[in-house]
Amino acid sequence: MRAQNSEVTPTTGTGTTRSTGYVARPLIEGFPGKSTSHGAFGWSSLWLLDDGIRRVLIDAGQPAYIPLIHAGLERYGLTTDDVTDVLLTHMHWDHVSNFPMFANATTWVSERELRWAADQPAGTPFIPDLHVQELLRRTHGVERMSGGQEVLPGIHVIDSPGHTPHHLAFHLERADEQRVFAGDAVKNVYELGSGRVDSTLDAEASAATIVALRSLLTDTGATLVPGHDVALRWENGEARRQHPQRAAIGYFADAAHGEEDRSIG
């Protein structure tokens, strides 16, 4: 099924209210770290879009994010029950895992990406087998989407293959500041700036996707939200962060001392 492109117009006791645009806020800002000794960090970006009618999450995050998601929503007077939609960029564990915690939300997933993930053998790196099967199993609360679709009013779906074959990005137009949520099609400032993509199933397709997204940013003046970094600007052929990157990290170094601050940034 496809989303309807018409506005949702709730009626209150004082009359009719129409949504005018989304406010976009990061619940958790991604971090561009890797570890060869302990696997991927999985610190992916998680943003909330709120227009007073819908509260939309871009991706669902990894399991360790659960308390951070609760705390982030609480800052805005919300709970997981208030989330109306979850838009998934692709079927990797750090972007998909928490979709079941949003009981009242519709989870939107790429038809082709879901079928591709389901066809991979168990144990394929980064694909959460049980979550894939659960998305396939559910007949309520899961909807399919595809590139070129206006999945929700003012939010358009963009094909962005490479990292995975059927990866999607989202262009938020109905807001004071346009944004492109790139997921792992663009993971960090280095990838946007250099055009070279780490951890991709198709390097050529990833490079072409970055060229297309740069063009969109130039044409619209939008900010890009990458999969594993803070929000980025693309101006005069250069990529830059909107604010400094930081990760708060504690480390227990020895038996004599407690936790030490080893934060990055």
Coordinates of C-alpha atoms in Angstrom, one line a residue:
M1 CA 0.0 0.0 0.0
R2 CA 1.1 3.6 -0.6
A3 CA 0.8 6.6 1.7
Q4 CA -1.8 9.1 0.8
N5 CA -0.3 12.4 -0.3
S6 CA -3.1 14.5 1.2
E7 CA -2.7 16.4 4.5
V8 CA -4.1 14.9 7.6
T9 CA -6.5 17.5 9.1
P10 CA -7.5 16.7 12.7
T11 CA -10.6 18.5 14.1
T12 CA -10.4 19.8 17.7
G13 CA -13.0 21.5 19.9
T14 CA -11.8 24.9 18.8
G15 CA -11.9 24.2 15.0
T16 CA -9.7 22.6 12.4
T17 CA -5.9 22.6 12.6
R18 CA -3.6 22.0 9.6
S19 CA 0.0 21.0 9.7
T20 CA 2.3 23.6 8.2
G21 CA 5.7 21.9 8.4
Y22 CA 8.1 19.6 10.3
V23 CA 10.5 20.5 13.1
A24 CA 13.5 18.2 12.7
R25 CA 15.5 17.3 15.8
P26 CA 18.3 14.7 16.5
L27 CA 17.4 12.2 19.1
I28 CA 20.9 10.7 18.7
E29 CA 23.6 12.1 16.5
G30 CA 25.7 9.5 14.6
F31 CA 29.4 9.0 15.1
P32 CA 31.9 8.0 12.3
G33 CA 33.9 5.4 14.3
K34 CA 35.2 2.0 13.4
S35 CA 36.7 -0.8 15.4
T36 CA 38.6 -3.7 13.8
S37 CA 38.8 -5.5 17.2
H38 CA 35.2 -5.3 18.2
G39 CA 33.2 -4.9 15.0
A40 CA 31.2 -1.9 13.8
F41 CA 30.4 0.8 16.4
G42 CA 26.9 1.0 15.0
W43 CA 26.5 4.6 16.2
S44 CA 24.0 5.7 13.6
S45 CA 21.9 8.9 13.3
L46 CA 18.4 9.0 14.7
W47 CA 16.2 12.0 14.0
L48 CA 12.7 12.9 14.9
L49 CA 10.4 14.9 12.6
D50 CA 7.4 16.5 14.3
D51 CA 4.7 18.6 12.6
G52 CA 2.2 18.5 15.4
I53 CA 0.3 15.7 13.7
R54 CA 2.9 13.2 12.8
R55 CA 6.0 12.3 14.8
V56 CA 8.3 10.5 12.3
L57 CA 11.6 8.7 13.1
I58 CA 14.2 8.4 10.4
D59 CA 15.6 4.9 11.1
A60 CA 15.1 3.0 14.4
G61 CA 18.7 2.6 15.7
Q62 CA 20.5 -0.3 17.4
P63 CA 19.5 -2.1 20.6
A64 CA 21.9 0.0 22.8
Y65 CA 19.9 3.1 21.8
I66 CA 16.8 2.0 23.7
P67 CA 17.4 4.1 26.8
L68 CA 18.6 7.0 24.7
I69 CA 15.5 6.9 22.6
H70 CA 13.3 7.0 25.7
A71 CA 15.3 9.9 27.1
G72 CA 15.3 11.8 23.8
L73 CA 11.6 11.5 23.4
E74 CA 11.0 12.5 27.0
R75 CA 12.9 15.8 26.4
Y76 CA 10.1 16.7 24.0
G77 CA 7.3 15.5 26.2
L78 CA 6.8 12.3 24.1
T79 CA 6.9 8.6 24.6
T80 CA 7.4 5.7 22.1
D81 CA 3.6 5.5 21.8
D82 CA 3.5 9.0 20.3
V83 CA 5.7 8.0 17.3
T84 CA 3.4 7.7 14.2
D85 CA 5.9 6.6 11.5
V86 CA 9.3 5.0 11.2
L87 CA 11.1 5.4 7.9
L88 CA 13.9 2.8 7.3
T89 CA 16.7 3.7 5.0
H90 CA 18.0 0.2 4.7
M91 CA 18.0 -3.2 6.3
H92 CA 21.1 -3.1 8.5
W93 CA 20.9 -3.9 12.2
D94 CA 21.9 -0.4 13.5
H95 CA 19.2 1.2 11.5
V96 CA 16.4 -1.3 11.9
S97 CA 16.6 -3.0 15.3
N98 CA 14.3 -0.9 17.4
F99 CA 11.2 -0.7 15.2
P100 CA 9.1 -3.0 17.4
M101 CA 9.3 -0.6 20.3
F102 CA 7.0 1.9 18.6
A103 CA 3.7 0.1 19.1
N104 CA 1.5 2.7 17.4
A105 CA 3.8 3.5 14.5
T106 CA 3.7 2.4 10.9
T107 CA 7.1 1.2 9.8
W108 CA 7.9 2.0 6.2
V109 CA 10.4 -0.2 4.4
S110 CA 11.7 -0.5 0.8
E111 CA 9.9 -3.3 -0.9
R112 CA 13.0 -4.2 -2.9
E113 CA 15.4 -3.8 0.0
L114 CA 13.3 -6.1 2.2
R115 CA 13.1 -8.8 -0.4
W116 CA 16.8 -8.5 -1.0
A117 CA 17.6 -8.8 2.7
A118 CA 15.2 -11.8 3.0
D119 CA 17.1 -13.6 0.3
Q120 CA 20.4 -13.4 2.1
P121 CA 21.6 -16.4 4.0
A122 CA 21.5 -16.4 7.8
G123 CA 24.5 -14.7 9.2
T124 CA 25.1 -12.3 6.4
P125 CA 27.0 -9.4 7.9
F126 CA 24.9 -6.5 9.3
I127 CA 21.5 -8.0 8.3
P128 CA 19.3 -8.8 11.4
D129 CA 17.7 -12.0 10.3
L130 CA 14.9 -12.0 12.9
H131 CA 13.9 -8.4 12.3
V132 CA 13.8 -9.1 8.5
Q133 CA 11.5 -12.0 9.1
E134 CA 9.3 -10.0 11.5
L135 CA 8.9 -7.2 8.9
L136 CA 7.8 -9.8 6.4
R137 CA 5.4 -11.5 8.9
R138 CA 3.5 -8.5 10.0
T139 CA 0.3 -7.7 8.2
H140 CA -0.5 -4.6 10.3
G141 CA 1.7 -1.6 10.9
V142 CA 4.3 -2.3 8.1
E143 CA 4.0 -0.6 4.7
R144 CA 6.2 -0.8 1.6
M145 CA 7.7 2.2 -0.2
S146 CA 9.9 2.9 -3.2
G147 CA 12.0 5.6 -4.8
G148 CA 10.1 8.6 -6.2
Q149 CA 7.2 8.3 -3.8
E150 CA 6.0 11.0 -1.4
V151 CA 5.8 8.6 1.5
L152 CA 4.3 11.2 3.9
P153 CA 3.3 14.8 3.0
G154 CA 6.5 16.8 2.3
I155 CA 8.8 13.7 2.6
H156 CA 10.0 12.3 -0.6
V157 CA 11.8 8.9 -1.1
I158 CA 15.1 8.9 -3.1
D159 CA 16.8 5.8 -4.5
S160 CA 20.3 5.8 -3.2
P161 CA 21.9 2.4 -4.0
G162 CA 25.5 1.3 -3.3
H163 CA 25.9 0.6 0.5
T164 CA 23.0 -1.8 -0.1
P165 CA 21.4 -2.5 -3.4
H166 CA 18.1 -0.8 -2.7
H167 CA 19.0 1.8 -0.1
L168 CA 16.7 4.8 0.2
A169 CA 17.3 8.4 1.3
F170 CA 14.6 10.9 2.3
H171 CA 14.2 14.5 1.2
L172 CA 12.3 16.6 3.8
E173 CA 10.8 19.6 1.9
R174 CA 8.0 20.7 4.2
A175 CA 10.1 22.4 6.9
D176 CA 11.8 25.7 7.6
E177 CA 15.1 24.1 6.6
Q178 CA 15.1 21.4 4.0
R179 CA 17.1 18.2 4.9
V180 CA 18.2 15.1 3.1
F181 CA 18.4 12.1 5.3
A182 CA 21.0 10.0 3.5
G183 CA 21.4 7.0 5.8
D184 CA 24.5 5.1 4.9
A185 CA 24.5 6.3 1.3
V186 CA 26.6 9.0 2.9
K187 CA 27.9 8.0 6.3
N188 CA 30.1 10.9 7.3
V189 CA 31.8 14.2 6.2
Y190 CA 34.7 12.4 4.5
E191 CA 32.4 10.5 2.2
L192 CA 30.4 13.6 1.2
G193 CA 33.6 15.5 0.6
S194 CA 35.7 12.9 -1.1
G195 CA 33.1 10.9 -2.9
R196 CA 34.8 7.7 -1.7
V197 CA 32.6 5.4 0.3
D198 CA 33.7 2.8 2.9
S199 CA 31.7 -0.3 3.5
T200 CA 29.6 -0.5 0.4
L201 CA 28.4 -3.4 -1.7
D202 CA 28.8 -1.4 -4.9
A203 CA 31.4 1.3 -4.9
E204 CA 30.5 2.6 -8.4
A205 CA 26.8 2.9 -7.4
S206 CA 27.8 4.6 -4.2
A207 CA 29.9 7.2 -6.0
A208 CA 27.1 7.9 -8.4
T209 CA 24.6 8.3 -5.5
I210 CA 26.9 10.8 -3.8
V211 CA 27.1 12.9 -7.0
A212 CA 23.3 12.9 -7.3
L213 CA 22.9 13.9 -3.6
R214 CA 25.5 16.7 -3.9
S215 CA 23.5 18.0 -6.9
L216 CA 20.3 17.9 -4.9
L217 CA 21.9 19.8 -2.0
T218 CA 23.2 22.4 -4.4
D219 CA 19.8 22.9 -6.1
T220 CA 17.8 23.0 -2.8
G221 CA 20.2 24.4 -0.2
A222 CA 19.3 21.5 2.0
T223 CA 21.3 20.2 4.9
L224 CA 22.4 16.6 4.7
V225 CA 22.0 14.2 7.6
P226 CA 24.5 11.3 7.2
G227 CA 24.2 7.9 8.6
H228 CA 27.1 8.2 11.1
D229 CA 27.9 11.9 11.7
V230 CA 26.4 15.2 12.6
A231 CA 24.5 17.2 10.0
L232 CA 26.5 18.4 7.1
R233 CA 26.5 21.3 4.6
W234 CA 27.7 21.1 1.0
E235 CA 28.8 24.5 -0.2
N236 CA 31.2 25.6 -3.0
G237 CA 32.3 22.0 -3.6
E238 CA 33.2 21.4 0.1
A239 CA 31.6 19.4 2.9
R240 CA 31.6 20.7 6.4
R241 CA 30.0 19.8 9.7
Q242 CA 27.3 22.1 11.1
H243 CA 28.9 21.7 14.5
P244 CA 31.8 19.8 16.0
Q245 CA 31.6 16.0 16.3
R246 CA 32.0 14.4 19.8
A247 CA 31.5 11.0 21.4
A248 CA 31.4 10.6 25.1
I249 CA 33.4 7.5 26.0
G250 CA 34.4 6.2 29.4
Y251 CA 37.2 3.7 30.0
F252 CA 38.2 1.5 32.9
A253 CA 42.0 1.5 32.5
D254 CA 43.2 -0.4 35.5
A255 CA 42.3 -2.0 38.9
A256 CA 43.2 1.1 40.9
H257 CA 41.0 3.7 39.3
G258 CA 37.4 4.1 38.3
E259 CA 36.1 5.2 34.9
E260 CA 38.2 7.7 33.0
D261 CA 36.9 10.1 30.4
R262 CA 38.3 9.1 27.0
S263 CA 35.8 11.1 24.9
I264 CA 36.6 11.8 21.3
G265 CA 36.1 15.2 19.8

